[in-house]
XYZ file of C-alpha atoms in Angstrom:
540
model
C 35.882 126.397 0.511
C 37.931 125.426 3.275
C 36.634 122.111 4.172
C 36.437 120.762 7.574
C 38.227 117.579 7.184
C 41.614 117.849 7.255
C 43.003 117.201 10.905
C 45.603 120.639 10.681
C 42.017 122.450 9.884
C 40.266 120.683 12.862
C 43.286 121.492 15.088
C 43.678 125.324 13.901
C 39.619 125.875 15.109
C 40.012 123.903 18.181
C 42.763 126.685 19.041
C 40.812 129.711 18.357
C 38.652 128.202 21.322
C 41.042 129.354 23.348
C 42.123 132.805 21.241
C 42.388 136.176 23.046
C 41.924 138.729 20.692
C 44.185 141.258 19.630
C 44.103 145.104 18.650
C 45.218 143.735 15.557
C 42.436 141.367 15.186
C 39.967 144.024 15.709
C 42.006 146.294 13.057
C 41.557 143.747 10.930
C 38.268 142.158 11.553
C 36.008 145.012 12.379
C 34.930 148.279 10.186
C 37.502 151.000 11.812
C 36.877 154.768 11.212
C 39.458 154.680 8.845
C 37.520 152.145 6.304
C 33.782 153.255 7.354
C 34.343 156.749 5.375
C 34.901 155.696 1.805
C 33.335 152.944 -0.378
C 35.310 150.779 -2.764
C 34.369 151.608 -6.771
C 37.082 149.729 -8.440
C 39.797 147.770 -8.230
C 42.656 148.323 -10.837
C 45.192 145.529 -10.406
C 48.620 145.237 -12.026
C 50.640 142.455 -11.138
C 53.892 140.893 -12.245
C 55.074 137.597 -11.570
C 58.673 135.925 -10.862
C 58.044 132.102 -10.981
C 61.542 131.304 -10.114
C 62.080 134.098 -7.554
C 58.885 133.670 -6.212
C 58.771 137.118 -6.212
C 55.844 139.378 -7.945
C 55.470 143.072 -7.813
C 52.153 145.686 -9.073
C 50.368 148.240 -8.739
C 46.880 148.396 -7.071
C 44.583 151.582 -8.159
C 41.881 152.099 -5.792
C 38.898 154.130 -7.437
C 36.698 155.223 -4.627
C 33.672 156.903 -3.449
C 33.835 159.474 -0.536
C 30.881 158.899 2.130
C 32.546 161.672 4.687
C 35.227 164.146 4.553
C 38.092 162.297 6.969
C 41.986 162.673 5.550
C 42.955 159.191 7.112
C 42.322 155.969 4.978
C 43.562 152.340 6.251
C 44.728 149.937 3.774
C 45.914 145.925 4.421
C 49.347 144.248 3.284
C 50.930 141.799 5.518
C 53.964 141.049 5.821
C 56.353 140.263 4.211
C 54.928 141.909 1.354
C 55.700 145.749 1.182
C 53.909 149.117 0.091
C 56.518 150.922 -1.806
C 54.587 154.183 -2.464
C 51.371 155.470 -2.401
C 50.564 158.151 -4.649
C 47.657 160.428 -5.033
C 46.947 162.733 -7.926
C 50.281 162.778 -9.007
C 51.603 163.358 -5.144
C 53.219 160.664 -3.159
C 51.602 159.948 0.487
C 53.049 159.473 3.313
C 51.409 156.323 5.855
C 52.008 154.594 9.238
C 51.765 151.429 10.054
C 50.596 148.845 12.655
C 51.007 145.148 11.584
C 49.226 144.715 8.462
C 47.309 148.126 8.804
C 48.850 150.763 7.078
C 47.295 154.350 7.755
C 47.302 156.998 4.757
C 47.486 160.645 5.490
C 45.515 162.136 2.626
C 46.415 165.393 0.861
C 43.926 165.935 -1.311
C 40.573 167.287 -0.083
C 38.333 164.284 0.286
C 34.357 165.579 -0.424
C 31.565 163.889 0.377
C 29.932 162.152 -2.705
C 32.998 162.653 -4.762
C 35.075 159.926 -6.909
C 38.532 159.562 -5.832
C 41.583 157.343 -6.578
C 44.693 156.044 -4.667
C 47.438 154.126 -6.349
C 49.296 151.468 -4.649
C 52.653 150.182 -5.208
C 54.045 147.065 -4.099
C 56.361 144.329 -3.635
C 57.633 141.118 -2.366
C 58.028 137.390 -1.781
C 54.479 136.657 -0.531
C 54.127 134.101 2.352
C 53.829 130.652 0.679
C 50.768 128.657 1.348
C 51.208 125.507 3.864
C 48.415 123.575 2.885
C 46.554 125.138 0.524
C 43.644 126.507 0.638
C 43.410 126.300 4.487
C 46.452 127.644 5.270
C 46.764 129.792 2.229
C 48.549 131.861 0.291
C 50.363 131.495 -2.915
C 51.220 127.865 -4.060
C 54.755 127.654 -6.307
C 54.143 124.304 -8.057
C 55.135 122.197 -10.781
C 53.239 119.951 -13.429
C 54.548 116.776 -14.536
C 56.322 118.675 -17.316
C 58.563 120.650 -14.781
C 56.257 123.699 -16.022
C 55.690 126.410 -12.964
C 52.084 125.850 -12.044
C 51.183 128.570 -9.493
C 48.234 129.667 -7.932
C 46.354 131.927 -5.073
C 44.230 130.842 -2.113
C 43.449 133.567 0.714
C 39.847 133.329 1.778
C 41.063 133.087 6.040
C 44.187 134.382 5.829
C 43.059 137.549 3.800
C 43.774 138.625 0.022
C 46.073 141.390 1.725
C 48.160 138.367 2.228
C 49.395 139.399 -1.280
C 47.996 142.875 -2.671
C 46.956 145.916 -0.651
C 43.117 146.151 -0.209
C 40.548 147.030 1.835
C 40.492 143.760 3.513
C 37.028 143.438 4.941
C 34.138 141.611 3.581
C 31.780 144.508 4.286
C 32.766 146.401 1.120
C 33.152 144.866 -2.395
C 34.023 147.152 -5.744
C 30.617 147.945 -6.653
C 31.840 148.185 -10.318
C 34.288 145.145 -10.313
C 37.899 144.630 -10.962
C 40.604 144.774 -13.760
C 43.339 142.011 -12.975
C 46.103 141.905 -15.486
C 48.898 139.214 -14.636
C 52.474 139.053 -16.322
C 54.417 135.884 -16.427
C 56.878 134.082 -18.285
C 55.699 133.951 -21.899
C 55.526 130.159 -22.008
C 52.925 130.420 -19.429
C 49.093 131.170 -19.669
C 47.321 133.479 -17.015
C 44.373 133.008 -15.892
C 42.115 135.001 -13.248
C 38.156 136.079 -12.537
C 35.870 137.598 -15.188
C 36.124 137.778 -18.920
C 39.881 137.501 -21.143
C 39.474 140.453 -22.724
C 43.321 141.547 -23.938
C 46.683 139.455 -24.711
C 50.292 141.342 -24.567
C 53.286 139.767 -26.027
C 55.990 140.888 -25.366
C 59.721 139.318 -26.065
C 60.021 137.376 -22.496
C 56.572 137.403 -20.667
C 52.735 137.785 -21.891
C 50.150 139.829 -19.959
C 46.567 138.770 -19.268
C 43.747 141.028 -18.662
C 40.759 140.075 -16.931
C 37.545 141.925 -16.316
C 35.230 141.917 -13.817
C 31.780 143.692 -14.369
C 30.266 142.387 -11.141
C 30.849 143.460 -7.404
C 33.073 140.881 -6.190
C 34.599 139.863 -2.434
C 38.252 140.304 -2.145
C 39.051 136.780 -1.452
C 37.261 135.715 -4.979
C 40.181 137.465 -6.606
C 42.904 135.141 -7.622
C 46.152 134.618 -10.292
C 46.485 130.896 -11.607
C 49.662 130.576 -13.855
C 50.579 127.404 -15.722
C 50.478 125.396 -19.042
C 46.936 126.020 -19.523
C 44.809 124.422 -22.829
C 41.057 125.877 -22.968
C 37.651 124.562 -23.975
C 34.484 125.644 -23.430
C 30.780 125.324 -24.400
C 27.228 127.620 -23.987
C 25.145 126.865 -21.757
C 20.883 127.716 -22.501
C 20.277 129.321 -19.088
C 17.767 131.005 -17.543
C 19.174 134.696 -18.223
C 20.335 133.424 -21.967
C 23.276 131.444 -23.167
C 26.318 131.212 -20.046
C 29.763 130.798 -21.338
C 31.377 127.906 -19.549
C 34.938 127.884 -19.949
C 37.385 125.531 -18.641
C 41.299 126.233 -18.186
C 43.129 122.450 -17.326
C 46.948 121.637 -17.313
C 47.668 120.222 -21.407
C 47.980 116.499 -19.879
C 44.393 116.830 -18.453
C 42.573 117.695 -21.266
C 40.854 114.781 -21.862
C 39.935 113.653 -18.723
C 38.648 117.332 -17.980
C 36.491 116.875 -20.546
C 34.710 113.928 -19.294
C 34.455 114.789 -15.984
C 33.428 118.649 -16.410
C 30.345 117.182 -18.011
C 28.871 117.474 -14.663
C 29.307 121.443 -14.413
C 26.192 122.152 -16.984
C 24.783 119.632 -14.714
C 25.035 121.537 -11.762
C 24.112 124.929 -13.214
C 20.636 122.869 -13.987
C 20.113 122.281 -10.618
C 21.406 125.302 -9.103
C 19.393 127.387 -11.539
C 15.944 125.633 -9.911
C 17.008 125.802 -6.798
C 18.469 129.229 -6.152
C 17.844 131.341 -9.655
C 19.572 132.118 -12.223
C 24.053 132.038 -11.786
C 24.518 135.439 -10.732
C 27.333 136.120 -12.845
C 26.386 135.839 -16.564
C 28.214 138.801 -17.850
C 31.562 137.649 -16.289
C 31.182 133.884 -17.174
C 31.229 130.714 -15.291
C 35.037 128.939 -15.235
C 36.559 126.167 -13.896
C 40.568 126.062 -13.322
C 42.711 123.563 -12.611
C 45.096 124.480 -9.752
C 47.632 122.122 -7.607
C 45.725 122.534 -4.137
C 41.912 121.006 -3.951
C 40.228 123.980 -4.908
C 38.111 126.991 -4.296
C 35.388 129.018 -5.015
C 36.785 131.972 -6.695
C 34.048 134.288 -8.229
C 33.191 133.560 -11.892
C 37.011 131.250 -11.636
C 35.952 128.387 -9.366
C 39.277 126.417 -9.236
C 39.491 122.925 -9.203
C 42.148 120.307 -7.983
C 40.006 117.074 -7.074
C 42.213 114.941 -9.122
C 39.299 114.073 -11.980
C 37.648 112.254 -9.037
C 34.023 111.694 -8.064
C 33.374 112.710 -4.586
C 35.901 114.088 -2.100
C 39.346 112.969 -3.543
C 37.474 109.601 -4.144
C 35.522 109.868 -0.759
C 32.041 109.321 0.047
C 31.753 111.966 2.423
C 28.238 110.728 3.774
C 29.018 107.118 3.621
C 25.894 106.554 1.828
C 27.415 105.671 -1.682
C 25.684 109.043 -3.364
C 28.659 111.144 -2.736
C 30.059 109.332 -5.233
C 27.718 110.433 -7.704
C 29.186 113.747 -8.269
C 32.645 115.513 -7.869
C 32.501 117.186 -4.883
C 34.685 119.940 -5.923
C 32.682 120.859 -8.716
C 29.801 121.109 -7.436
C 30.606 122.605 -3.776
C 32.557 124.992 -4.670
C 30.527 126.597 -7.657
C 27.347 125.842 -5.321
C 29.094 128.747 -3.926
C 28.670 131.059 -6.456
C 25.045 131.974 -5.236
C 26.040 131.440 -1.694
C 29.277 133.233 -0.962
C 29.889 135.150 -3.759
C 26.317 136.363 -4.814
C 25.149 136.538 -0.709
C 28.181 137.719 1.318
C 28.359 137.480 4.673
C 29.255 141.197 6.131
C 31.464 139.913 8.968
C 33.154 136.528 8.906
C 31.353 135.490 11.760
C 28.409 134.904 9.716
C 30.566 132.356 7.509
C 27.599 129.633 7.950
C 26.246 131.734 5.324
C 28.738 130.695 2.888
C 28.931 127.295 3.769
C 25.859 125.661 5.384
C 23.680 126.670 2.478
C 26.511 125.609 0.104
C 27.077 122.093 2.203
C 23.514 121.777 1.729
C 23.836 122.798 -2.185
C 25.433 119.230 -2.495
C 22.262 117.446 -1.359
C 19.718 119.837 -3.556
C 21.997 118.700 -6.380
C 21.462 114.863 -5.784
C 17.623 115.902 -5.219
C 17.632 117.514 -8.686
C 19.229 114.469 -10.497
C 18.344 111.235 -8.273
C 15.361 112.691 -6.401
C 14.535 113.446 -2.920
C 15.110 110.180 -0.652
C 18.945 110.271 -2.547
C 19.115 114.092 -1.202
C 18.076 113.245 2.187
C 20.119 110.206 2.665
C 22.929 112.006 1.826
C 22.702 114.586 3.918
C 21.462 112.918 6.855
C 24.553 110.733 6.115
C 27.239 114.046 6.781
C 25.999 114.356 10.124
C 29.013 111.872 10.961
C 31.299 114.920 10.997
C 29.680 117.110 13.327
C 31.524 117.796 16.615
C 29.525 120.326 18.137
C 32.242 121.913 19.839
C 31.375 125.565 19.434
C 28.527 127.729 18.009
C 28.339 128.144 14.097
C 28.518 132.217 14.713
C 31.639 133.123 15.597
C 32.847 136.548 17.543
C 32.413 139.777 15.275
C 34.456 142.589 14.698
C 37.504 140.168 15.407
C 37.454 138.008 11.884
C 37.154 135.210 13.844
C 35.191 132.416 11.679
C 33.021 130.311 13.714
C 32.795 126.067 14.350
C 33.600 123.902 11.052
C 29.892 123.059 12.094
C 29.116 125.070 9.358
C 29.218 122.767 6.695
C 27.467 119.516 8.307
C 25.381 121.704 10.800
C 24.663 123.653 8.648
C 23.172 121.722 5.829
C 21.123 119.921 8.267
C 19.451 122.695 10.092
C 18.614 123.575 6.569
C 17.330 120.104 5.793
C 15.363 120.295 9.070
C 13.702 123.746 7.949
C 12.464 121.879 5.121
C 10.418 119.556 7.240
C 8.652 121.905 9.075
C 7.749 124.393 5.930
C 5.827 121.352 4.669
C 6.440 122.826 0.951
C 8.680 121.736 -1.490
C 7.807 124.805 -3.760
C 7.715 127.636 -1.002
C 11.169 126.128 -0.002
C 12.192 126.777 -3.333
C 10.982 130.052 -3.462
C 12.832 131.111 -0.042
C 16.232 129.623 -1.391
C 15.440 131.656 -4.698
C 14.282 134.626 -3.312
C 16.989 134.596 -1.121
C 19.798 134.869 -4.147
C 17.529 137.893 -5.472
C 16.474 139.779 -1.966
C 20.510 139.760 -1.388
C 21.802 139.942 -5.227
C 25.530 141.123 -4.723
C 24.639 141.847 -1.381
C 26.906 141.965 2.208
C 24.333 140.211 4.859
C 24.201 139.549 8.069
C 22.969 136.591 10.082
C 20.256 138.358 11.237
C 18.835 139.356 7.881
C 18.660 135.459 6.329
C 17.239 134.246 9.554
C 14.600 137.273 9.358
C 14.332 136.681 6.001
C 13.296 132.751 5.751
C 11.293 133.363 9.513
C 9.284 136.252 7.349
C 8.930 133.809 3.910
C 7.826 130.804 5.916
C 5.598 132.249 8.255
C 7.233 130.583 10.800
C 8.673 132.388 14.227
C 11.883 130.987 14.018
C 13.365 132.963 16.634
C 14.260 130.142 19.343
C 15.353 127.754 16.499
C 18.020 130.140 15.223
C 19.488 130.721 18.625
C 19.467 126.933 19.473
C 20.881 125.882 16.366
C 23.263 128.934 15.275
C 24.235 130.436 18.865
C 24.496 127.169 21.039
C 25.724 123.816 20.863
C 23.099 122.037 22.012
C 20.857 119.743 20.460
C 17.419 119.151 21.378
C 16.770 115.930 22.710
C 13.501 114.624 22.804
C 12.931 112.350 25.895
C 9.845 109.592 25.540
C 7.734 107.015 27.412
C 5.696 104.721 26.233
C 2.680 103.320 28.539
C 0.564 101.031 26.486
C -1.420 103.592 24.017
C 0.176 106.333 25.662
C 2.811 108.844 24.289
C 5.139 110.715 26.969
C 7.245 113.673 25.727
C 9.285 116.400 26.618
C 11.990 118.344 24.757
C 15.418 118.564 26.770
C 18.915 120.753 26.312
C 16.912 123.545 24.791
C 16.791 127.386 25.064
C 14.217 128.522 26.371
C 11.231 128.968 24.415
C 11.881 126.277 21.910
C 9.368 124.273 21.121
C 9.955 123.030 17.115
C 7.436 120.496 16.436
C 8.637 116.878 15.331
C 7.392 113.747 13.217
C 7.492 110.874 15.206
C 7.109 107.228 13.625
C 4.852 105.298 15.868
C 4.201 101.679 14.112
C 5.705 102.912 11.497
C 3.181 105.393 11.263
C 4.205 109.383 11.341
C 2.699 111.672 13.555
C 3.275 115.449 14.574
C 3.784 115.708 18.146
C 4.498 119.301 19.911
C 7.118 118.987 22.735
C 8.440 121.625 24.983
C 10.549 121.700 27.866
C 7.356 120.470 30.249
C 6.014 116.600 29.615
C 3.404 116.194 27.555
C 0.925 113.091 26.577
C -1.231 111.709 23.502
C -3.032 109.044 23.688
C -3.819 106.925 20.554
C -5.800 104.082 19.293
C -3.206 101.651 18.914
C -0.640 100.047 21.194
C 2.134 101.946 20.891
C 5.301 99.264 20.132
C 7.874 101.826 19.171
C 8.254 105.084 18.570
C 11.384 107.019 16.692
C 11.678 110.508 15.369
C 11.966 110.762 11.380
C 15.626 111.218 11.036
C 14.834 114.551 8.883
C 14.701 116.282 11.894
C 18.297 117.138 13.722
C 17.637 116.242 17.245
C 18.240 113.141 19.542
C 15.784 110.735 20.768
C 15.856 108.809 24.170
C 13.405 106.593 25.967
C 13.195 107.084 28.781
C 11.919 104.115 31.266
């Protein structure tokens, strides 16, 4: 999730403005040799957990597929945490390391199109996070009871903050993950996919969780505290959805109230983008002591049983008050994030301009379109266009916090000029199932909607995406006469625009040369329809 608000967030991105990149940043950011020759299967995680020592220790078991015979695999843990052993078919390995790299010298012959497995041992205090979930990591909390409340956040930082992984989005477990958490015995444990086994023994209690889908390393997560559960089914459009819902014991009756809205927003997710991509893993909520995040199939929630953003409007137009931003945001992100993946963080407007703009298609569903667009046009107040929304690849370098605001208005502005509602809906849908537990690239959702529209989109992408420039349209007005001309544009960009002349719309056609229409009227004013994300100046 990651919002933009926060002034340590803002600060952190203005810095990377002035980042030099690192052989660790590429080791860490871009697809070495050592990752590109196997593909993840499986992940098999084992973790125990020492609330007091703030300490936890497991086992990771890797269950691979071999692409090319190499004897050289790379593996993420940062520090402080540390691989204890790695063993392979019964035969410890020995590795290297650089930083948070770690490079395995494989024994066993490794051939192509064979299934393989590594297991992982380690240990340690894990960092703690700052300010969760920006600056993440694991948060060592208590509830009001003095009960440990503890929980994971590691989308930026990287869930080799705290278990060894092949820490790059490219590659999810095709076949999904075990994660089985062991804690205190007075404490529940709860992570992503289904419950499906409950050990007891005389101090702690294990939890296993499955996961049957492909699933991004981030999503994973561990959320430990005095959990009570409730849940209901939800008529879908694959079948009935289970809809669970994990809160802290005092909560339980204001999470019920206010997680009336989640079968609300599957409703309007389902029309928009298809059906939740996760049905055979569930759909959770689970309340966590940081503001939350949108863990696969455990979207975790800490908006304080709040409408809007901690009580914020974050449009200033009264309907982001209408629904809790948390819950809807962040499991807006379950077709956009974890269903569509981006393949390099660079991409991240992927994740979050189509998920920014989920919050408006949610208002549109329930309180109709004006209510959508109002709102939307409204979070334009945030954006600082101080760098492109792509970032640098190969680096992990994420790009502007434009991605949110930006982002959900370029969408918003693509809307205008497809002219249909329905297709619209069909590009947003077709989307989640062209890309259904897919890795993407920029490229291939900008092809993709330019293809489904119709519309050469080329010069709008690389305006909008690549600089940070907006087009200005510049205007004079000379009695029935209409002047135009687009300014700060690539070249080549030409979008066309509704103007309000009178009050009455018209479609005008600038480029970078003036232009002129004459009408029938006497032109007293002239404004472009706010839908579209430019600026407008007269000029005299």
């Amino acid at each position: 999730m990651k919002h933009f608000l926060l002034v340590a967030f803002l600060f952190s991105f203005t810095m990377l403005q002035a980042q030099e990149f690192t052989r660790a940043d590429t080791l860490r950011g871009s697809i070495t040799p050592e990752r590109a020759w196997w593909d993840v299967l499986y992940y098999d995680l084992d973790v125990e957990v020492f609330p007091e020592e703030k300490f936890i220790k497991g086992t990771n078991i890797i269950t691979y597929k071999v692409l090319r015979k190499e004897d050289v695999m790379q593996i993420d843990l940062q520090a402080p945490m540390q691989l204890d052993s790695i063993v392979q078919d019964g035969v410890a390995l020995s590795f290297t390391s650089e930083g948070a790299a770690h490079f395995i010298s494989l024994k066993q012959k490794q051939k192509k199109g064979s299934q393989q497995q590594l297991e992982l041992y380690f240990s340690g205090k894990p960092q703690e996070a700052k300010n969760a979930p920006w600056d993440g990591g694991w948060s060592w909390k208590r509830d009001n009871n003095d009960n440990h409340f503890i929980a994971t956040s590691n989308q930026g930082i990287g869930s080799s903050i705290w278990w060894p992984n092949k820490d790059h989005a490219y590659d999810e477990p095709d076949n999904g993950a075990r994660i089985r958490i062991t804690a205190p015995k007075s404490l529940t444990s709860v992570a992503n996919g289904r419950l499906t086994k409950i050990i007891e023994d005389a101090e702690t209690t294990s939890y296993e969780w499955k996961v049957s889908n492909p699933i991004n390393n981030y999503g994973i997560n561990i959320n430990i505290g005095d959990y009570v559960n409730f849940k209901e089914k939800y008529e879908g459009l694959k079948g009935y959805l289970d809809m669970d819902y994990w809160v802290l014991r005092d909560n339980l009756e204001k999470a019920k109230e206010q997680f009336e809205q989640a079968p609300k927003m599957m409703k309007a997710f389902e029309h928009w983008f298809g059906p939740y991509p996760f049905y055979e893993d569930s759909f959770k909520l689970v309340e966590v002591p940081y503001l939350g995040m949108e863990h696969q199939s455990s979207v975790t929630y800490g908006n304080r049983y709040k409408n809007g953003y901690l009580g914020r409007d974050l449009s200033g137009t009264g309907w982001g008050l209408k629904f809790d931003f948390i819950i809807i945001h962040e499991a807006g992100h379950e077709w956009f994030a974890n269903n569509i993946t981006h393949i390099d963080v660079a991409d991240m407007w992927i994740h979050e301009g189509f998920t920014a703009y989920s919050e408006g298609l949610y208002l549109d569903y329930h309180f109709g379109k004006e209510a959508a667009a109002q709102y939307t046009i409204g979070t334009r107040r945030s954006i600082r266009n101080d760098r492109p929304l792509i970032g640098t690849y190969n680096v992990h370098q994420e790009g502007s916090s434009d991605m949110y605001y930006k982002g959900a208005n370029i969408l918003h502005t693509l809307r205008q000029l497809i002219e249909d509602d329905e297709k619209w809906r069909d590009i947003l849908r077709g989307l989640n199932k062209e890309f259904y537990h897919q890795t993407v690239s920029s490229k291939q959702v900008e092809t993709y909607i330019s293809e489904l529209s119709g519309i050469d989109l080329t010069e709008f992408w690389e305006q909008y995406l690549r600089t940070t420039n907006i087009p200005k349209v510049e205007y004079k007005i000379d009695g029935k006469n209409l002047s135009f001309r687009y300014t700060n544009i690539v070249e080549g960009f030409d979008m066309p625009i509704i103007i309000v002349l009178n009050d009455k719309e018209k479609w005008i056609f600038p480029e970078n040369g003036w232009k002129t229409l004459s009408y029938e009227f006497k032109i007293e004013n002239a404004k472009v329809k706010r839908d579209f994300y430019v600026d407008f100046q007269q000029i005299d």
